[in-house]
mmCIF file of C-alpha atoms in Angstrom:
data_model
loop_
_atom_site.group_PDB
_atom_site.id
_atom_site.type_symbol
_atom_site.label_atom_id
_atom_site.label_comp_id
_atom_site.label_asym_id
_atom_site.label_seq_id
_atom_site.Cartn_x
_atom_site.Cartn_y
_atom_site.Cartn_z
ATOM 1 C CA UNK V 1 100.046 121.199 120.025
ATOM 2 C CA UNK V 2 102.004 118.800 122.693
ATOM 3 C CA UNK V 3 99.356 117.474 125.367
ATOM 4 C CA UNK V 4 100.224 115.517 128.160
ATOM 5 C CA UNK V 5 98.266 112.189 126.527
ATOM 6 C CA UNK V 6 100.769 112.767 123.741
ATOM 7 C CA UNK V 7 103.792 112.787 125.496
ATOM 8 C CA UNK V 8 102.888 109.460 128.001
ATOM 9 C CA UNK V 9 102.150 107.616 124.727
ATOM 10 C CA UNK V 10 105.553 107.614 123.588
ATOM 11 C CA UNK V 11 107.506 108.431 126.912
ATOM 12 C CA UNK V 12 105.981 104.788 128.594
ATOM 13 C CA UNK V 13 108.663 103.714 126.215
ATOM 14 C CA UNK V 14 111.679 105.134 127.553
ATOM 15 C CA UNK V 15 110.387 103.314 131.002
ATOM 16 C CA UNK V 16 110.571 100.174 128.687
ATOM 17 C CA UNK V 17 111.005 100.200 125.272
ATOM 18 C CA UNK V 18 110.516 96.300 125.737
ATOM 19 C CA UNK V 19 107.035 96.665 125.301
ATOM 20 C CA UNK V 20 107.058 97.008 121.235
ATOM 21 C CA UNK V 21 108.899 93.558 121.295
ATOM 22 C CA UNK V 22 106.488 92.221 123.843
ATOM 23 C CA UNK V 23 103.309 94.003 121.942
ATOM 24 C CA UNK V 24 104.081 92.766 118.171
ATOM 25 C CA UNK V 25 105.156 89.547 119.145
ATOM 26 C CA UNK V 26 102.011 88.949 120.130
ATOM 27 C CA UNK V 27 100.957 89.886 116.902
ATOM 28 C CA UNK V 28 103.133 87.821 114.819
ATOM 29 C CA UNK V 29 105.918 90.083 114.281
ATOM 30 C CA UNK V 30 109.088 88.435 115.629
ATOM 31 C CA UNK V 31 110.867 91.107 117.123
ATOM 32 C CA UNK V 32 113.659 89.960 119.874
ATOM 33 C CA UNK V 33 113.685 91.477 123.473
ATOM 34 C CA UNK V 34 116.111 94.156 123.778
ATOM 35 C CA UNK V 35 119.222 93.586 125.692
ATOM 36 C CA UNK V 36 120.393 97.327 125.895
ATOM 37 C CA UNK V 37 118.442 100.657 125.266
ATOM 38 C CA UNK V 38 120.174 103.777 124.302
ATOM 39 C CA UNK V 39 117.935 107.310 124.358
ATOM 40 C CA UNK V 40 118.998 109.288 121.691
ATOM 41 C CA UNK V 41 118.707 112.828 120.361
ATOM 42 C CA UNK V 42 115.344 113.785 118.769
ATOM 43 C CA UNK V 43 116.310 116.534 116.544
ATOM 44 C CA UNK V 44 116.452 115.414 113.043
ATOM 45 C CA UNK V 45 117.576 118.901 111.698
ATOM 46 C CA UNK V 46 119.859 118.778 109.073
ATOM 47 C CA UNK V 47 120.473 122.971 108.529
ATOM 48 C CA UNK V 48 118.104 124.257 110.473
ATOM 49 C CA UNK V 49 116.164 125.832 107.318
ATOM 50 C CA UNK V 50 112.707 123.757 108.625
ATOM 51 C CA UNK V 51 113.003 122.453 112.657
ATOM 52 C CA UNK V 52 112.151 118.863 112.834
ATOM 53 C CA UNK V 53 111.625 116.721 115.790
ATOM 54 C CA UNK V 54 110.705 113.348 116.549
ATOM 55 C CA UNK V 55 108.990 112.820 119.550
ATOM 56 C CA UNK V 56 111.545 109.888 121.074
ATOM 57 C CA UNK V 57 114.589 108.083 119.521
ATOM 58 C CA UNK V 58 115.593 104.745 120.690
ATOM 59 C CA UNK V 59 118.611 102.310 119.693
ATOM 60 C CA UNK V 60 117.778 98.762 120.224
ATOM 61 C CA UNK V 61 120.712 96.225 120.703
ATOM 62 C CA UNK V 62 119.154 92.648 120.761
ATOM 63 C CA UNK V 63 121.025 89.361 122.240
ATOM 64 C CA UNK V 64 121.204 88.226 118.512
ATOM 65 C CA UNK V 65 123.427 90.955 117.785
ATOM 66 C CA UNK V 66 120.712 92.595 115.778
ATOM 67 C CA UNK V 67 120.787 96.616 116.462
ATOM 68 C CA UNK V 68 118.000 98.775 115.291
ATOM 69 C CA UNK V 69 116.799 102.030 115.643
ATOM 70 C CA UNK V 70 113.220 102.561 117.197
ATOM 71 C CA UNK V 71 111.753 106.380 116.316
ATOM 72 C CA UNK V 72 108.513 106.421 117.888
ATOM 73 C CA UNK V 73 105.592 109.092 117.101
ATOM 74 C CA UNK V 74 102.306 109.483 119.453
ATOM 75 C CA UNK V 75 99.715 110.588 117.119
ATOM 76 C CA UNK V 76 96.580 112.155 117.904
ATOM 77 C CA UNK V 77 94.829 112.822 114.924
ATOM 78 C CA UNK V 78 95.090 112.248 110.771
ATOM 79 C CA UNK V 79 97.541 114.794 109.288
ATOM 80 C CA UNK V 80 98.044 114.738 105.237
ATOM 81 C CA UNK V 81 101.480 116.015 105.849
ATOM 82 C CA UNK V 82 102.969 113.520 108.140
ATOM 83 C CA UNK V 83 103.867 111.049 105.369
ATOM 84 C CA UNK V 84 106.644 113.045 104.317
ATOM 85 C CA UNK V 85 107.592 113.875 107.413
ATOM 86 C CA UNK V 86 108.108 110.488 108.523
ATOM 87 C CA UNK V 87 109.519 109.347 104.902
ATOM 88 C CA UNK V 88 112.415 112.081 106.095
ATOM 89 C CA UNK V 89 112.687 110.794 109.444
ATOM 90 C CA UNK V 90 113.879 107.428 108.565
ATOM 91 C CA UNK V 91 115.742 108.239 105.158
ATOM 92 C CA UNK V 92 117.699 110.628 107.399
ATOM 93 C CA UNK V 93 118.263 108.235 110.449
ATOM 94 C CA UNK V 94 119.599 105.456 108.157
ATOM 95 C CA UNK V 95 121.836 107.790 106.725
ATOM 96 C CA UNK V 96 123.801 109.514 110.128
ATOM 97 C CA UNK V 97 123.380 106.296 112.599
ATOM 98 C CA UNK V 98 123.557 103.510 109.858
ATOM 99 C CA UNK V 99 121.464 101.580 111.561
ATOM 100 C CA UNK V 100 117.934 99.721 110.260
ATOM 101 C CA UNK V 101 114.900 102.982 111.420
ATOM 102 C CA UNK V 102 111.982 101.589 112.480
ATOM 103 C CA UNK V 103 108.903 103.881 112.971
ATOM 104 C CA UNK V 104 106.495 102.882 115.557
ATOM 105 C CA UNK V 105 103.319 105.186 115.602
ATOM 106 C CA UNK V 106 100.830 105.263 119.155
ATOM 107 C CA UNK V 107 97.806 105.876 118.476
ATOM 108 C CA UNK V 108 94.475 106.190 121.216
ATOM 109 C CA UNK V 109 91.645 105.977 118.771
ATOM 110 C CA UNK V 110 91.117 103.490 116.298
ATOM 111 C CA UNK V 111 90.428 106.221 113.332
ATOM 112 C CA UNK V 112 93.966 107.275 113.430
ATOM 113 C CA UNK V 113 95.069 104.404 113.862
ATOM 114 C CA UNK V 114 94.260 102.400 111.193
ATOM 115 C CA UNK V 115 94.934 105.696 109.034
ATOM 116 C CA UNK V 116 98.604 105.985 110.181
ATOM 117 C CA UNK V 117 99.256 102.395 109.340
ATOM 118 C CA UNK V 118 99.667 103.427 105.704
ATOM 119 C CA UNK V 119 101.320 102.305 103.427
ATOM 120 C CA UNK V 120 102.344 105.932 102.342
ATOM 121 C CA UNK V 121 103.693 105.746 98.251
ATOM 122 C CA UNK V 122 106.002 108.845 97.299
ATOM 123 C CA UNK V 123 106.651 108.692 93.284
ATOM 124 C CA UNK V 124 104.652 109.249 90.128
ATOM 125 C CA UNK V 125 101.799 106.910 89.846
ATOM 126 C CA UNK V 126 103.559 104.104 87.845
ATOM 127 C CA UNK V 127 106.454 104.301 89.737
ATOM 128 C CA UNK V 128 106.512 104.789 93.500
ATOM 129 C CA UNK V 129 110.320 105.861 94.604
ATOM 130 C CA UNK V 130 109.261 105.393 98.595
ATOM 131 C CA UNK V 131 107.107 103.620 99.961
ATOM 132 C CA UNK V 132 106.586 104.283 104.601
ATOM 133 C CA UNK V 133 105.036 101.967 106.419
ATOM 134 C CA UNK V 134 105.113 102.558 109.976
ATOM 135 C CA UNK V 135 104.102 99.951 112.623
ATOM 136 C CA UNK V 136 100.976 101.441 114.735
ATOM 137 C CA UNK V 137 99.687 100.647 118.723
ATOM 138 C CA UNK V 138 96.324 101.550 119.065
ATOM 139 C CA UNK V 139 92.879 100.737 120.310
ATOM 140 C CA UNK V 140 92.724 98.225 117.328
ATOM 141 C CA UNK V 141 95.675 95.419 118.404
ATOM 142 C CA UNK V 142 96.921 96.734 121.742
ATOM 143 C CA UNK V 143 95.516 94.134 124.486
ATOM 144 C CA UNK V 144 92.847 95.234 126.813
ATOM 145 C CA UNK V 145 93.891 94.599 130.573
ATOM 146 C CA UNK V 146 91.235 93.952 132.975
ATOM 147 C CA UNK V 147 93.089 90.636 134.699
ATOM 148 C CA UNK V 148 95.022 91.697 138.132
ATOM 149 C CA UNK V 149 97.534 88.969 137.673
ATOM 150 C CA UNK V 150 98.059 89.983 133.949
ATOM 151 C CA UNK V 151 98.716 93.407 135.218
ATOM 152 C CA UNK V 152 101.122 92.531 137.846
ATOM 153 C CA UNK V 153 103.418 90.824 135.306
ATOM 154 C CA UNK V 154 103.629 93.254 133.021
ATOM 155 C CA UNK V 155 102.547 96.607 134.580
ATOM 156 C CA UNK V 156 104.476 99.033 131.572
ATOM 157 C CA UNK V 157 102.177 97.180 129.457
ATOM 158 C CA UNK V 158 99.555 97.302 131.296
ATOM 159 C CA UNK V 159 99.820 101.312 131.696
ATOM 160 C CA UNK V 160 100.048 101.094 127.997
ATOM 161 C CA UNK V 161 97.218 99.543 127.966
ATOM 162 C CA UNK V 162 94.928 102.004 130.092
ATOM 163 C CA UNK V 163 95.853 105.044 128.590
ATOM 164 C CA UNK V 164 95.567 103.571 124.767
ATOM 165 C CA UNK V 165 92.406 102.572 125.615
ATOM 166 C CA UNK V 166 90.781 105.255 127.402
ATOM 167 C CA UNK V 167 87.451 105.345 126.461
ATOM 168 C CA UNK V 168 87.139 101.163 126.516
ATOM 169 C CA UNK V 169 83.491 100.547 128.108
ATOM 170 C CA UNK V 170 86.092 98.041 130.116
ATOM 171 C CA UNK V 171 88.414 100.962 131.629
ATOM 172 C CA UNK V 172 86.979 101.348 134.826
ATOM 173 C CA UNK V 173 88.497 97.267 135.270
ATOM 174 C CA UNK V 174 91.667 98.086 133.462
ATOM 175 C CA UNK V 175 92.175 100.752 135.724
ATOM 176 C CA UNK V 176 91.228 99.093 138.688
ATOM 177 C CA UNK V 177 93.596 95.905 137.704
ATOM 178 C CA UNK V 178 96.376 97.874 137.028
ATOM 179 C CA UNK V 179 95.988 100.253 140.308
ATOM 180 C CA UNK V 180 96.156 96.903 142.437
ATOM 181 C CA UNK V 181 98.524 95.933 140.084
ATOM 182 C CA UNK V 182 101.082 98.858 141.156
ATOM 183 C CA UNK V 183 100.933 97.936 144.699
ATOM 184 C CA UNK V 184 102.846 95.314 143.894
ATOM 185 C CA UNK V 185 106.074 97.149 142.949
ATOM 186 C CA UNK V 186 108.142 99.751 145.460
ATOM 187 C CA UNK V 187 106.617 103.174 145.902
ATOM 188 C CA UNK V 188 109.094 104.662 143.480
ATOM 189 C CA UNK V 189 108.186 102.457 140.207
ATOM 190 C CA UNK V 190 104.773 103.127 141.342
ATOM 191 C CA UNK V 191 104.783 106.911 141.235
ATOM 192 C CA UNK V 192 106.339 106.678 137.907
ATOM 193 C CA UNK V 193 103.433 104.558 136.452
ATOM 194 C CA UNK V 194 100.375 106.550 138.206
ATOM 195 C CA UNK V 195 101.864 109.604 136.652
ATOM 196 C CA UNK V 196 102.416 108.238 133.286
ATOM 197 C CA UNK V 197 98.598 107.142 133.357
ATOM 198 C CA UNK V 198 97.626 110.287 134.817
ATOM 199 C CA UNK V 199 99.334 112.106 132.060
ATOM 200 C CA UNK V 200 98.148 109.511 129.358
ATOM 201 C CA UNK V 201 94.655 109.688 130.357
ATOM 202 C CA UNK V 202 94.519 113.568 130.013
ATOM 203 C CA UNK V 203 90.606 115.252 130.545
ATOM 204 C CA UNK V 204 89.325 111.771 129.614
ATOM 205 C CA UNK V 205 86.102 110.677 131.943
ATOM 206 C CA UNK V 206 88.483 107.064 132.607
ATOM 207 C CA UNK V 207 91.059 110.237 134.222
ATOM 208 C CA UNK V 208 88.391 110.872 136.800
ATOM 209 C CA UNK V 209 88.226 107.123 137.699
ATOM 210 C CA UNK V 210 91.946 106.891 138.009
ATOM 211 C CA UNK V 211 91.950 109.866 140.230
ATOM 212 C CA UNK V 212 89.081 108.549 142.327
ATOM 213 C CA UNK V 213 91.410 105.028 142.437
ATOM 214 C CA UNK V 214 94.768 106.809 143.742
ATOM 215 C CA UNK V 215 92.964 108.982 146.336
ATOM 216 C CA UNK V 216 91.765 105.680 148.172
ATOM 217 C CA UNK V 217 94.691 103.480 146.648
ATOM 218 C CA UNK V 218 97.420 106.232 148.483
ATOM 219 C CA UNK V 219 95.884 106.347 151.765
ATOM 220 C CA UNK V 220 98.286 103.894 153.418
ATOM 221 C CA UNK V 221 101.213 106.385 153.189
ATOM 222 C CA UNK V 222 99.462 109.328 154.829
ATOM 223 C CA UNK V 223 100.822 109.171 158.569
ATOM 224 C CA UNK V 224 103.135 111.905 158.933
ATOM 225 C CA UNK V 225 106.339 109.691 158.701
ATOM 226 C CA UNK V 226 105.128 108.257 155.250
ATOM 227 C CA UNK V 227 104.198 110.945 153.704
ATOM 228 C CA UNK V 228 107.488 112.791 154.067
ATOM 229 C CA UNK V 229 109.269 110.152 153.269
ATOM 230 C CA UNK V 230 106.556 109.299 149.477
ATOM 231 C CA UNK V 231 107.517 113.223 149.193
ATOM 232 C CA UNK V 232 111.292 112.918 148.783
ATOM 233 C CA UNK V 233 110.880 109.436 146.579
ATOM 234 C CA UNK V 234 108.289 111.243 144.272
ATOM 235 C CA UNK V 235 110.494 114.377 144.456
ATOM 236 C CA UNK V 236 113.552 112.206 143.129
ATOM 237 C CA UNK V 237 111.350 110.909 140.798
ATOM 238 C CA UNK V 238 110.470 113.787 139.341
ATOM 239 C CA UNK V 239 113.548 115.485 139.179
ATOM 240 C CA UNK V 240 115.001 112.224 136.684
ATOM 241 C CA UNK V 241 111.828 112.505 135.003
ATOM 242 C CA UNK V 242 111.871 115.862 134.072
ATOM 243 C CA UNK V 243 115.549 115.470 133.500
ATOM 244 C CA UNK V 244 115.312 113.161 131.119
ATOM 245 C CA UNK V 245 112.499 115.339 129.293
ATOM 246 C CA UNK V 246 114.742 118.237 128.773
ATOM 247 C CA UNK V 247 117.332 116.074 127.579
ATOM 248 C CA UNK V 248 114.982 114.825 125.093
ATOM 249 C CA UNK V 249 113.401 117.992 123.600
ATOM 250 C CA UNK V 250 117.197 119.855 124.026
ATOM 251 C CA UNK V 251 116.918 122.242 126.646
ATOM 252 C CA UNK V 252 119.214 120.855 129.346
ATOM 253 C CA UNK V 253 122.591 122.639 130.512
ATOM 254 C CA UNK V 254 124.265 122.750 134.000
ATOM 255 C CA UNK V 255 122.597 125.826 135.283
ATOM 256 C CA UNK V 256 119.154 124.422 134.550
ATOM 257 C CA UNK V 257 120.436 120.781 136.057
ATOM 258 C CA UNK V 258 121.520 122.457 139.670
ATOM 259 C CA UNK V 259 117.987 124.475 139.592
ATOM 260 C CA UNK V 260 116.507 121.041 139.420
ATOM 261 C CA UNK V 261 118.163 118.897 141.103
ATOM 262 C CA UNK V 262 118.232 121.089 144.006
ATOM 263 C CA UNK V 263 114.522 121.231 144.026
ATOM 264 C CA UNK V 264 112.628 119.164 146.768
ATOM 265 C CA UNK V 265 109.407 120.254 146.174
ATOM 266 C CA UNK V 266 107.407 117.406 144.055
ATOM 267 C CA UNK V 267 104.153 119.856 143.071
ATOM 268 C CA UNK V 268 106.678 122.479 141.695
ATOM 269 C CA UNK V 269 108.645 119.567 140.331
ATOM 270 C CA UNK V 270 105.333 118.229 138.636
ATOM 271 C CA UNK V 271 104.540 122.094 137.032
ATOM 272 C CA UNK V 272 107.708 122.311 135.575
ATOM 273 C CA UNK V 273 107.321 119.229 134.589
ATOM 274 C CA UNK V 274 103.746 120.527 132.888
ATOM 275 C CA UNK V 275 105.387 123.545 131.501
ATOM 276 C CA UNK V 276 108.580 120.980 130.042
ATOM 277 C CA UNK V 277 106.073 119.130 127.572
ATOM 278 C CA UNK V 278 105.001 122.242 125.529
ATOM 279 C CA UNK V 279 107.929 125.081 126.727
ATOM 280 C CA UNK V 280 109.771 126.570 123.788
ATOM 281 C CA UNK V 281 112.830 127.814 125.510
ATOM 282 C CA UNK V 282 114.051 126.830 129.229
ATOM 283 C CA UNK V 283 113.393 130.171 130.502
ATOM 284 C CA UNK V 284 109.383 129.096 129.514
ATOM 285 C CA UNK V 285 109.499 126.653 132.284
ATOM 286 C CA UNK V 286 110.291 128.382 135.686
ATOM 287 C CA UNK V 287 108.338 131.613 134.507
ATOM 288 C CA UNK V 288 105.944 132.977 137.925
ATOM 289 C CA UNK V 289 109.580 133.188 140.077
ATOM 290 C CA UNK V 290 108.574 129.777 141.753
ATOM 291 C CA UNK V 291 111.548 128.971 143.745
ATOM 292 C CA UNK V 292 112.224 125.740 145.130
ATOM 293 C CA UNK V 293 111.275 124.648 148.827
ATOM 294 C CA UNK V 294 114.060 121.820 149.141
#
């Protein structure tokens, strides 16, 4: 089942995908900053006889002139299956894009983690045909944030950070570093980030700090004036985010664009938004007759 922790730990990345570079740098892996980021299509379906998805598709173009593709897979839990899953995954993108795959797996506990890092053998015992081993961010090598300066200079990190490590005895400070961290950046960048860590954090007791953080931290834009105008800035936020999630999981098509984008209502925005991580169909999402108030 999609969750909302599931789908921040790999959508952060289409925010910026720079932070794998960034990340496994730091661990010794030389990977170059990207230079250009394409969002592809998700659906690696060849017939249709078995639907498969990953959950987001990037093409990396480096200033080296090195291009690669980046499938990346939020993971929740161990899953004997998803070895062959993922062998498929990259044997398939290598063969339509022609392009080097390269699976990144996000992890938020350190049991998974560690599991998903592999290596996964396919073969007979004295002969392994394939051999998958993905690259994993989890509790185990992605940093812990507490510093507010740290945070500041690399906030998608440092939301990366927060919702990895959720249940840190340290992420009441990472939390409070990176809220003061996001009042550093325009309103705009900053709803995108609190809602990404909202999400990330799911029913986790650090999502009842963050909460407790953004009630106080929000204050300031409260007067009448300010809070219509945060409205129609998280309202356009919203809309591109939710957008860009239909896109992704293939349910986007002119008449569901207009309803949208002609929506200025952020809370209805937000539970479509809700309904958009899990929905099956379009018509899933605007079930209840909600109608737009914008």
């Amino acid at each position: 089942m999609v969750t909302s922790s599931h789908e921040a730990m790999h959508r952060i990345f289409h925010e910026d995908a720079g932070i794998f570079a960034r990340t496994f740098r730091r661990l010794g892996l030389p990977f170059s900053d990207p230079v250009a980021v394409s969002l592809l299509p998700t659906d690696v379906t060849e017939l249709k006889p078995l639907e498969r998805r990953l959950d987001t598709l990037l093409q990396i173009d480096c200033a080296d002139g090195q291009s690669y593709l980046l499938a990346i897979e939020a993971q929740s839990r161990k899953d004997p299956d998803k070895g062959a899953s993922w062998a498929y995954y990259l044997a398939y993108l290598q063969a339509k894009y022609r392009k080097p795959p390269v699976l990144l797996v996000t992890c938020q506990d350190e049991k998974t983690a560690r599991w998903a890092k592999g290596p996964f053998h396919f073969g007979i015992s004295h002969w392994r045909s394939l051999t998958v081993r993905p690259l994993v961010l989890g509790p185990h090598n992605v940093p812990v944030i507490t510093d507010k300066e740290a945070a500041a200079k690399d906030i998608p990190l440092a939301v990366f950070s927060a919702i990895t490590h959720g249940e840190h005895p340290q992420a009441d400070m990472m939390l409070e570093a990176l809220a003061s961290a996001l009042k550093t950046v325009d309103e705009s960048t900053a709803s995108i980030f609190r809602e990404l860590t909202e999400l990330g954090l799911g029913s986790s007791p650090a999502a009842h700090i963050w909460k407790d953080l953004m009630a106080v931290d929000l204050s300031f834009f409260r007067s009448e004036t300010s809070e219509k105008l945060r409205d129609e800035g998280r309202a356009e936020g919203r809309v591109e985010d939710l957008l860009l999630l239909l896109k992704t999981r293939g349910l986007l098509d002119d008449a569901i664009r207009s309803r949208v984008t002609a929506c200025g209502d952020p809370d209805l925005l937000r539970a479509w938004f809700q309904r958009a991580l899990t929905a099956g169909t379009a018509e899933q999402i605007f079930i209840g007759g909600d109608e737009p108030t914008g």
